[in-house]
Short mmCIF file of C-alpha atoms in Angstrom, two decimals:
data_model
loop_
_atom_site.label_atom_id
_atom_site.label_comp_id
_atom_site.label_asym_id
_atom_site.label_seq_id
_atom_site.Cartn_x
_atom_site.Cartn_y
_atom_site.Cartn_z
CA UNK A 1 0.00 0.00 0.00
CA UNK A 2 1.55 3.53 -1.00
CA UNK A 3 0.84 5.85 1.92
CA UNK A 4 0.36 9.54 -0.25
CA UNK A 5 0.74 13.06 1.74
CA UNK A 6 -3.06 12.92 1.65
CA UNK A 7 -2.96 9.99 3.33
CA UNK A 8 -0.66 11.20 5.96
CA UNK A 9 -2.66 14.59 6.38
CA UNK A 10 -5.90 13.03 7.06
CA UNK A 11 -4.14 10.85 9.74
CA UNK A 12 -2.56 13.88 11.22
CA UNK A 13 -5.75 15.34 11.34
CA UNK A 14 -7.81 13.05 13.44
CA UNK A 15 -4.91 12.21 15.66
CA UNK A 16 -4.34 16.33 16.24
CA UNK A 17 -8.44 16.72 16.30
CA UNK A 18 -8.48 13.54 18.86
CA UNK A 19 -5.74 15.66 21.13
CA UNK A 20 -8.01 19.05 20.90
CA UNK A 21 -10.73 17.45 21.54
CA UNK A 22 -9.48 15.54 24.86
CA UNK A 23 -7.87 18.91 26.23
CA UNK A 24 -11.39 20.80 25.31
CA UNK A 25 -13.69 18.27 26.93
CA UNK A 26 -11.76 16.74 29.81
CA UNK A 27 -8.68 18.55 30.95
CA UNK A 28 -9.46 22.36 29.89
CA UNK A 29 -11.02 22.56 33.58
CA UNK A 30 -8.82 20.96 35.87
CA UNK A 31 -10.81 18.08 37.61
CA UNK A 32 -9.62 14.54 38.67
CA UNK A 33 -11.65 11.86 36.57
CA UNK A 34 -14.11 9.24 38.13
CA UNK A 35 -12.91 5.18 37.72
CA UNK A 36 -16.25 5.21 34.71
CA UNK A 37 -14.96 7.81 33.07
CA UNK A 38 -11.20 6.32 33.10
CA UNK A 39 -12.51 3.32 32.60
CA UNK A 40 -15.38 4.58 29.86
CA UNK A 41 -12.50 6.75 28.01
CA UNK A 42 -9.62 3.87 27.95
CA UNK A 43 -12.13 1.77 26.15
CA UNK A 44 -13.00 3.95 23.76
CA UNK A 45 -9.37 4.79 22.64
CA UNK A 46 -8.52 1.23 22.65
CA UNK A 47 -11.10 0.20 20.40
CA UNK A 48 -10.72 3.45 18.28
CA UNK A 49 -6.78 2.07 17.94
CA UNK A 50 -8.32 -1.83 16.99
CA UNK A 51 -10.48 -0.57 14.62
CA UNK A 52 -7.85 1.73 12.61
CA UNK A 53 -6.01 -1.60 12.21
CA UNK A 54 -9.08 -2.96 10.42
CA UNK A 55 -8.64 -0.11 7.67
CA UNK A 56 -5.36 -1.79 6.57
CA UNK A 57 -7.41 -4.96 6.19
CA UNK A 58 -10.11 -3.47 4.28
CA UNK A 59 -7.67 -2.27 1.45
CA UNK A 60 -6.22 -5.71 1.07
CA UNK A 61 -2.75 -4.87 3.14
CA UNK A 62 -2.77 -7.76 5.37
CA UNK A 63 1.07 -7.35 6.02
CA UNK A 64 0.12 -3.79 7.29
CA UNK A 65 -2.66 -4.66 9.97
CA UNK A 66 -0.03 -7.65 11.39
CA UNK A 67 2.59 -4.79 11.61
CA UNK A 68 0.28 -2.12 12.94
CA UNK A 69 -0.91 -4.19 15.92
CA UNK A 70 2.08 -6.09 16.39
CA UNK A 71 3.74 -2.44 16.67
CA UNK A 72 0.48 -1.26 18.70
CA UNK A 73 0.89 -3.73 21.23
CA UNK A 74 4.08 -3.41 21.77
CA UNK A 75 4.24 0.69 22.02
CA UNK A 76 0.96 -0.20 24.39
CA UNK A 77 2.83 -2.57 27.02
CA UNK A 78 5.77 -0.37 27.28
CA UNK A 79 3.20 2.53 27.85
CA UNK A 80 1.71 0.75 30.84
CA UNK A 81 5.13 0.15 32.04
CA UNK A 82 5.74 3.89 31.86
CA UNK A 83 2.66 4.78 33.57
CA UNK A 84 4.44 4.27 37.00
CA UNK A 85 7.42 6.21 36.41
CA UNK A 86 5.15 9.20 35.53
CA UNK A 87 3.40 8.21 39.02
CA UNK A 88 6.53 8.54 40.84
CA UNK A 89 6.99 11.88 39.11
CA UNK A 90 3.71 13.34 39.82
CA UNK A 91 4.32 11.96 43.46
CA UNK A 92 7.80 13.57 44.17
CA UNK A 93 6.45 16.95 42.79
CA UNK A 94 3.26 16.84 44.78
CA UNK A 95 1.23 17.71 41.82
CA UNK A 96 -2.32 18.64 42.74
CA UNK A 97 -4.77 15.36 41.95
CA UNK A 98 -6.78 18.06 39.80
CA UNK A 99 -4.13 19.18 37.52
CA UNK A 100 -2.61 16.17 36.71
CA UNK A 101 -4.62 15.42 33.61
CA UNK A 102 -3.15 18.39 32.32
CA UNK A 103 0.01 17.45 32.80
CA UNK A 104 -0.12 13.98 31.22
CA UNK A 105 -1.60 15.83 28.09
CA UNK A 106 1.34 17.56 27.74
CA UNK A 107 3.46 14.55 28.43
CA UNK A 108 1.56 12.54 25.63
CA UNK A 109 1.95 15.54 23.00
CA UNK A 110 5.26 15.82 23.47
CA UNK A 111 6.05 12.21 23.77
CA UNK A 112 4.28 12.36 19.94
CA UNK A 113 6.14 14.99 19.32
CA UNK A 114 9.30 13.66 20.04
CA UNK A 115 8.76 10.03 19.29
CA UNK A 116 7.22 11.35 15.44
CA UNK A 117 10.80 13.35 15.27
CA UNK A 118 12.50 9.64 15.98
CA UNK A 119 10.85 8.10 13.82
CA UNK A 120 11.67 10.52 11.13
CA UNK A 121 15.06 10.20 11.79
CA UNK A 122 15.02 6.41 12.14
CA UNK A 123 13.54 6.34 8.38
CA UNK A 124 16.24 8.86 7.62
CA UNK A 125 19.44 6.64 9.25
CA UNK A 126 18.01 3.13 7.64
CA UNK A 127 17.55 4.24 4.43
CA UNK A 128 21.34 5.27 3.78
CA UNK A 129 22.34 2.83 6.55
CA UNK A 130 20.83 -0.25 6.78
CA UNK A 131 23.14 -1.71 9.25
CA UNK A 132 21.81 0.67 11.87
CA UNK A 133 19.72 -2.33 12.52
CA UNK A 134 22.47 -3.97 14.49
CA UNK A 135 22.44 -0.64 16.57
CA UNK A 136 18.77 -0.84 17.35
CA UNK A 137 19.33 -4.31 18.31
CA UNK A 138 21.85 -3.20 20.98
CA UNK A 139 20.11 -0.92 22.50
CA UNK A 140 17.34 -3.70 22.43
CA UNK A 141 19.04 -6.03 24.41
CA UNK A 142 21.19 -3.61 26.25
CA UNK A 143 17.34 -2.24 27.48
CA UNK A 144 16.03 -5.55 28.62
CA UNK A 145 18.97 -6.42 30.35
CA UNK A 146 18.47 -3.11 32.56
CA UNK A 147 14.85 -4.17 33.38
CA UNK A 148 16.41 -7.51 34.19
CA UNK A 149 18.63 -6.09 36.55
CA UNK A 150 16.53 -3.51 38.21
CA UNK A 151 14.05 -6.36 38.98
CA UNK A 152 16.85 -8.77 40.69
CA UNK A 153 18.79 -6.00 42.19
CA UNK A 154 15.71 -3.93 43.49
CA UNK A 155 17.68 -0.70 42.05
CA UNK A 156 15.18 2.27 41.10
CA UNK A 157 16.80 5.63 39.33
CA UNK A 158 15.01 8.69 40.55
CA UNK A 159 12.88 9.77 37.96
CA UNK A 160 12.11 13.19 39.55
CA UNK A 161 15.44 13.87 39.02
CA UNK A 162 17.02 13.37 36.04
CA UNK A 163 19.08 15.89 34.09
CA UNK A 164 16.46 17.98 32.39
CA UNK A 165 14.94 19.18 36.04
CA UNK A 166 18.93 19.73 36.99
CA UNK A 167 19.69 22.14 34.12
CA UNK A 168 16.09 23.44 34.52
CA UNK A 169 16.57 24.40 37.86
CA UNK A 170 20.18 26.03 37.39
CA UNK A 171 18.65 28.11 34.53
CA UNK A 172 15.16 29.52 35.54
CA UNK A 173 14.85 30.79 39.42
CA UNK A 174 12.18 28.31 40.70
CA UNK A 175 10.02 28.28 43.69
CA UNK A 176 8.79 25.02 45.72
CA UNK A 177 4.51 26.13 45.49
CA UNK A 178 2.24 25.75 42.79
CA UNK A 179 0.17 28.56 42.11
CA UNK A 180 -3.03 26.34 40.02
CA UNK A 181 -1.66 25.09 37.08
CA UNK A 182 0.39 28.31 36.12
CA UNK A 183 4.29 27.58 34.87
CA UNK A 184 5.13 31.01 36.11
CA UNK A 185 4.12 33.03 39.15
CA UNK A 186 5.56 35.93 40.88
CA UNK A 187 7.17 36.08 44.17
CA UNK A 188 7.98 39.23 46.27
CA UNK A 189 7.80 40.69 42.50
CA UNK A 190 10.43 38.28 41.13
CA UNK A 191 8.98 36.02 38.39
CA UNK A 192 10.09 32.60 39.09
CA UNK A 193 9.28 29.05 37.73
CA UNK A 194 6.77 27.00 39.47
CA UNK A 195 7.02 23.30 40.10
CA UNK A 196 4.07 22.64 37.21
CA UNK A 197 6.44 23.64 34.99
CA UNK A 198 9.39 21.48 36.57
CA UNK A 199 7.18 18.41 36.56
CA UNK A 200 6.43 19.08 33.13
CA UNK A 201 10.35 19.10 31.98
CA UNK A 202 10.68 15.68 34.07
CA UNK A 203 7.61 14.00 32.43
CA UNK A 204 9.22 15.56 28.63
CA UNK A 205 12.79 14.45 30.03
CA UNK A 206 11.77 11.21 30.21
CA UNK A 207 9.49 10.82 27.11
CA UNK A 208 12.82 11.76 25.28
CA UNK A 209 14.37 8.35 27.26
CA UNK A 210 11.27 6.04 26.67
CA UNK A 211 11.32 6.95 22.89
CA UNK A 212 15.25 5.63 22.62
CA UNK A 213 13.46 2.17 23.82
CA UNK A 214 10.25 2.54 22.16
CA UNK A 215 11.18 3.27 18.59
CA UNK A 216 13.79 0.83 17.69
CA UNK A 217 11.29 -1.61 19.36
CA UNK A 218 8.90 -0.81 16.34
CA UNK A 219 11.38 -0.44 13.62
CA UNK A 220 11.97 -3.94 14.59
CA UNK A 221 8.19 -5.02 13.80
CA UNK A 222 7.99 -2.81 10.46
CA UNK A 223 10.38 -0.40 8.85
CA UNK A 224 7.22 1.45 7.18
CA UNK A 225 7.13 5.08 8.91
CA UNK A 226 3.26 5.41 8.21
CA UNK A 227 2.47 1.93 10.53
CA UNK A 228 5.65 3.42 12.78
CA UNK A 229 3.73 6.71 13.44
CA UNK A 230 0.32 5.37 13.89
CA UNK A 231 0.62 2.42 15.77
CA UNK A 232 2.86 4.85 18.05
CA UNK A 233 0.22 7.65 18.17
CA UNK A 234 -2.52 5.49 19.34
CA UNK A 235 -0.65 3.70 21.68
CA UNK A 236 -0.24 7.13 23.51
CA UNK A 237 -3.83 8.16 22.70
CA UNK A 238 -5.76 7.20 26.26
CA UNK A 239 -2.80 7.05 28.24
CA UNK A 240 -4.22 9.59 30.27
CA UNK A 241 -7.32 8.27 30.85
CA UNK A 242 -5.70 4.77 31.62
CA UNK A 243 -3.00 6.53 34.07
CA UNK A 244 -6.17 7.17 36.47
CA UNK A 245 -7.87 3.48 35.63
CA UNK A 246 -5.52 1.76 37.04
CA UNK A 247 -2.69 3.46 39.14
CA UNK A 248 -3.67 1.63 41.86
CA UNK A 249 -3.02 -1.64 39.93
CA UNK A 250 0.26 -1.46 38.35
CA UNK A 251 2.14 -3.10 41.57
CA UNK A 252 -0.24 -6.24 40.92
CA UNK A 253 1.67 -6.64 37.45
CA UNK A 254 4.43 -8.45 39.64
CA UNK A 255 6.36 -9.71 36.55
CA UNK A 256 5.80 -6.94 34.04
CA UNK A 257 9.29 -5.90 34.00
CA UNK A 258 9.82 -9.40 33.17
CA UNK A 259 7.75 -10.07 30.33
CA UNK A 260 9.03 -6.65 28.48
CA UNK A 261 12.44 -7.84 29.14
CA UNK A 262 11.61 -11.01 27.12
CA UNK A 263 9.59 -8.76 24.72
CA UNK A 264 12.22 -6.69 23.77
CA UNK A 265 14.68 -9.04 24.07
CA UNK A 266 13.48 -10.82 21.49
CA UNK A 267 12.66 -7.77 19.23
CA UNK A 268 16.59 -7.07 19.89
CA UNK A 269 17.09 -10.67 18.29
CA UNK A 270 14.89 -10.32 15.19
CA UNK A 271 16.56 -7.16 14.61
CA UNK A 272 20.16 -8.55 14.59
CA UNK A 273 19.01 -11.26 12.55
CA UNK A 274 17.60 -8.60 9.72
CA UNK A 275 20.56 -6.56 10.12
CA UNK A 276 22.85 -10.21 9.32
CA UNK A 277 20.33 -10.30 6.47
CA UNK A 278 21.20 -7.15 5.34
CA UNK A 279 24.46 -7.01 6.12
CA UNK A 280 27.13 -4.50 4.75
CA UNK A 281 29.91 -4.90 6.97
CA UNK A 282 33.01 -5.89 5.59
CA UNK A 283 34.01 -7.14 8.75
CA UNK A 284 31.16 -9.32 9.38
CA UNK A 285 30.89 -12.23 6.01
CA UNK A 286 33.23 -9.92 4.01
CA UNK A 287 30.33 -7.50 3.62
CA UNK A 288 27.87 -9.80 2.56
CA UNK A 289 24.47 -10.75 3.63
CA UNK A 290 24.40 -13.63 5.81
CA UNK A 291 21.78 -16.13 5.10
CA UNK A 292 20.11 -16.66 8.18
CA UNK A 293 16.06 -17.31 9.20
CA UNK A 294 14.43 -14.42 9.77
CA UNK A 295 10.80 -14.08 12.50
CA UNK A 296 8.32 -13.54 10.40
CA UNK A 297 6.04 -10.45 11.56
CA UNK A 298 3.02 -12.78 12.46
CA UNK A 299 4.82 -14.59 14.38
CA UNK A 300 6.33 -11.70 16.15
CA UNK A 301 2.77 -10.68 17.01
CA UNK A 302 1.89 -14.11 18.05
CA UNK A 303 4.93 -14.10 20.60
CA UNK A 304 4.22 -10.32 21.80
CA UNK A 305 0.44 -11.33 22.91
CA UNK A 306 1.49 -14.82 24.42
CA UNK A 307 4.29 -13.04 26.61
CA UNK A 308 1.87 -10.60 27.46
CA UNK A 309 -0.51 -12.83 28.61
CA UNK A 310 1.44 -14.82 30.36
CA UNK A 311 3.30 -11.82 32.26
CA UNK A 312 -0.22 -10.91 33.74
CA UNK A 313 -1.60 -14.20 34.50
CA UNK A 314 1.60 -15.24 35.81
CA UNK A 315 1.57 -11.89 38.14
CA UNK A 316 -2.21 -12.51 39.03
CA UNK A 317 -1.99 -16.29 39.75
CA UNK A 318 1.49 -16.51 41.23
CA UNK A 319 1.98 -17.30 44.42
CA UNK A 320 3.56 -14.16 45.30
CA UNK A 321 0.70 -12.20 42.92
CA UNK A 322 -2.22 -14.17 44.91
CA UNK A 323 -0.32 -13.01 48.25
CA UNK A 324 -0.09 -9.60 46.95
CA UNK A 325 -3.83 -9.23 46.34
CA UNK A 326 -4.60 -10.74 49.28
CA UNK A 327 -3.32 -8.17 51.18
CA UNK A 328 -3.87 -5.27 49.10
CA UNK A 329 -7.65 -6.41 49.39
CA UNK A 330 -7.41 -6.71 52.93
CA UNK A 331 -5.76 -3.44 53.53
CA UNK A 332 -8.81 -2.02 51.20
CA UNK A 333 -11.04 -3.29 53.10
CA UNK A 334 -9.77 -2.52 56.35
CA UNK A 335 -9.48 1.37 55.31
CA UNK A 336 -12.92 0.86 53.69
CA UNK A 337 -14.74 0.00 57.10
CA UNK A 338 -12.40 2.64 59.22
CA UNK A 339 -14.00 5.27 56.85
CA UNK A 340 -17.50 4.17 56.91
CA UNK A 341 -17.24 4.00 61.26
CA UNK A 342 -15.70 7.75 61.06
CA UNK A 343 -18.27 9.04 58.57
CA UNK A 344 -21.37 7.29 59.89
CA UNK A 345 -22.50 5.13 57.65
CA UNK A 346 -25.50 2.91 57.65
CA UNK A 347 -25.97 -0.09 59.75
CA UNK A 348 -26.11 -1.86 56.63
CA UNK A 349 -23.24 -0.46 55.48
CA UNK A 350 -21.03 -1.09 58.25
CA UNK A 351 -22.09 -5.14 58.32
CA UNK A 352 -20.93 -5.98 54.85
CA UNK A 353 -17.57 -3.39 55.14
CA UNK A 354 -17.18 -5.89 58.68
CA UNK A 355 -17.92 -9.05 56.43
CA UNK A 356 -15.31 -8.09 53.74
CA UNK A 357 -12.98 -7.17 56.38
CA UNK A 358 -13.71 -10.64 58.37
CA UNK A 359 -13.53 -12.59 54.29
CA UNK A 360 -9.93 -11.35 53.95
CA UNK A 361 -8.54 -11.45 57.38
CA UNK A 362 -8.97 -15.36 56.95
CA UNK A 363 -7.51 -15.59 53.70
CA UNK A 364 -4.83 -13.03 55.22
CA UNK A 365 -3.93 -15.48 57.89
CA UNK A 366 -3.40 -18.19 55.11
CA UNK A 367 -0.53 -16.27 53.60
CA UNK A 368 2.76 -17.81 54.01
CA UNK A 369 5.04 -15.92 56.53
CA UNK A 370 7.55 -15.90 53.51
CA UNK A 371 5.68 -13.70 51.04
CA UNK A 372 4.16 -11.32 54.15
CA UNK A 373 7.09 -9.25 55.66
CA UNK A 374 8.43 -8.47 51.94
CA UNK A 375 5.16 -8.00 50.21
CA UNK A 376 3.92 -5.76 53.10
CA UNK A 377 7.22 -3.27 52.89
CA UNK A 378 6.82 -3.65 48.91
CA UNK A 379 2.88 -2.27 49.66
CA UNK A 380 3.81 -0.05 51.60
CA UNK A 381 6.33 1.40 49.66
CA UNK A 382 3.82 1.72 46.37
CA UNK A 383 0.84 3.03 48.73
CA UNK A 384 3.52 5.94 49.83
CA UNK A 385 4.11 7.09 46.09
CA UNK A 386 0.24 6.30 45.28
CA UNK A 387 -1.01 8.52 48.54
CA UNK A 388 1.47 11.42 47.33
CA UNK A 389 -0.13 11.34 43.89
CA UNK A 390 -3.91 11.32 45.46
CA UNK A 391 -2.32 14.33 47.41
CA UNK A 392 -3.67 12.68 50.36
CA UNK A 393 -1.27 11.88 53.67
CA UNK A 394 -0.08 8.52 54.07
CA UNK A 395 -0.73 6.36 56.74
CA UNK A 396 1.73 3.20 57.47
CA UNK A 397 0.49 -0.18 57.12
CA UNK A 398 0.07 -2.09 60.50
CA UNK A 399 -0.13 -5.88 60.19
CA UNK A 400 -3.90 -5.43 62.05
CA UNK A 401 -4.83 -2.87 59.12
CA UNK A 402 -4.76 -6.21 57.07
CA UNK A 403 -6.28 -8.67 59.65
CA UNK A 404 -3.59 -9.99 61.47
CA UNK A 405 -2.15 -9.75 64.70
CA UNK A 406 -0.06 -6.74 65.83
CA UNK A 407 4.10 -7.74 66.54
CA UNK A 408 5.45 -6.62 69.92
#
């Protein structure tokens, strides 16, 4: 299929119409969405994405639909992934529950932004260099091994703090309150930077990181810009909406990190294997193409959704994931009761918040001692970053918030 400028405008169009029309209708006045409306608004932009991958079916470019969602799913999972490093940032800033929509916008505009100037690029670099491939493998593998590693090692970078806020903050005068969502305020008469504008140079800082990842990740699925850019743009669209769906869920995706290791690990593979197949090295076969087997796109898509799916069932039936949900749903329901006894609520209401509480303080009890000191502290941890991003002030878990007996 030839992809014309018309082609391209009308897709810029409706992806640029789609932003307007989220920052007109949803984040214009600041407000912090409901669970239906996240919930409501993900599903829309999900099947919005599906459905643009039935267009390239429709014309008869079956090799364009396997690449768009094989590319869409991809960009998607690594998006999710993402999601809590822009919680952390949101977090350590403090950023008022209401404005936050506003600032994911801009993080998803300019992660288009940037990510559609990648892409550009990447097109440019392969098509007088076709043994960039083995680059993008590198950086492939050298990625997954770093999710490997922070997983096994328990090492977390501090993603509030990266070099963009460091040169920000030596450059502009900047002061610690927010005054709403303005990026400049004046105090004693001195203009000065506020932290909106701070957290918006960490959330563009790292957008500028994720698309080093994210783009060779594609260009490993397809090397057709078109499929690049969209399956790229509507992996971002809804990212907003899903941030507030399910921020409260991510630390049940136990072995995430895991299954995008293996994900674009072995992206990182089919890319070296291209770039053998394309080879112009003289150092590697005397400059000539190696014959080796190369994964077949379908089948890349095929091993994308199975890793997926695994990674979450895995995380949700695990022993360790089962544990974990245990006590996050006893911890719920504990909190759920204490705020129904300090704001009143119906006899009614008080009897089932006791019989939930009762339901998973025996199921909290069955927990092996193993998984409860570690998965407590890793709890705790995540509820301290979640309560900083609800702008509400955190409480530490107490082994009888979840059922069980106090320690001495």
């Amino acid at each position: 299929m030839e992809y014309t400028p018309l082609i391209w405008g009308i897709t810029l169009a409706v992806i640029i119409g789609l932003l307007l029309f989220d920052f007109f209708a949803h984040v214009r006045k600041a407000h912090a969405p409901s669970i239906r409306e996240a919930a409501v608004w993900s599903a829309i932009y999900i099947a919005l994405a599906l459905l643009f991958g039935l267009v390239f079916l429709v014309v008869g470019d079956y090799a364009g639909a396997t690449e768009y969602y094989a590319g869409y799913v991809t960009e998607k999972a690594l998006s999710v992934d993402n999601l809590f490093v822009f919680l952390v940032i949101m977090a350590s800033f403090h950023v008022p529950r209401e404005d936050q929509q506003k600032v994911l916008l801009f993080g998803i505009v300019f992660a288009l932004i940037a990510r559609t100037a990648f892409i550009l690029a990447g097109a440019g670099i392969i098509s007088v260099w076709s043994d960039v491939f083995y680059l993008f493998g590198i950086i492939l593998l050298l990625t997954a091994g770093q999710l490997l590693k922070k997983e096994l090692t328990g090492d977390e970078a501090d993603e509030a703090d990266n070099i963009f806020i460091r040169l920000a903050k030596k450059v502009i005068p900047t002061t610690d309150h927010y005054d709403g969502d303005r990026l400049f305020t004046r105090v004693d008469g001195k203009r000065m930077m506020t932290p909106m504008l701070l957290v918006m140079v960490a959330i563009g800082g790292t957008d500028i990181l994720f698309a080093l990842d994210s783009i060779p990740a594609i260009y490993g699925l397809t090397q057709e810009p078109y499929i690049v850019f969209t399956a790229t743009a509507f992996s971002l669209m809804g990212l907003r909406q899903l941030y507030f769906l399910i921020d409260g869920l991510l630390d049940r995706l136990i072995y995430l990190s895991y299954g995008l290791a293996i994900i674009l690990g072995f992206i990182g593979v089919k890319l070296m294997l291209h770039a053998l197949h394309e080879n112009k090295l003289p150092f590697i076969n005397d400059g000539e193409s190696v014959h080796v087997a190369e994964v077949p796109t379908g089948l890349s898509l095929l091993v994308i959704l199975a890793v997926l799916v695994i990674t979450v069932v895995a995380s949700l039936l695990a022993p360790k994931g089962r544990a974990l949900r245990v006590i996050q749903n006893a911890e719920q329901s504990s909190r759920t009761y204490l705020a129904l006894v300090e704001s009143g609520g119906t006899q009614q209401e008080l009897d089932a918040a006791r019989e939930s509480v009762d339901r998973w303080r025996a199921r909290y009890e069955k927990v092996p001692e193993k998984h409860k000191d570690a998965l407590i502290e890793h709890r705790e941890r995540y509820l301290a970053v979640l309560d900083d991003a609800h702008g509400v002030e955190h409480r530490e878990l107490r082994p009888e918030d979840l059922g069980g007996p106090a320690r001495g």
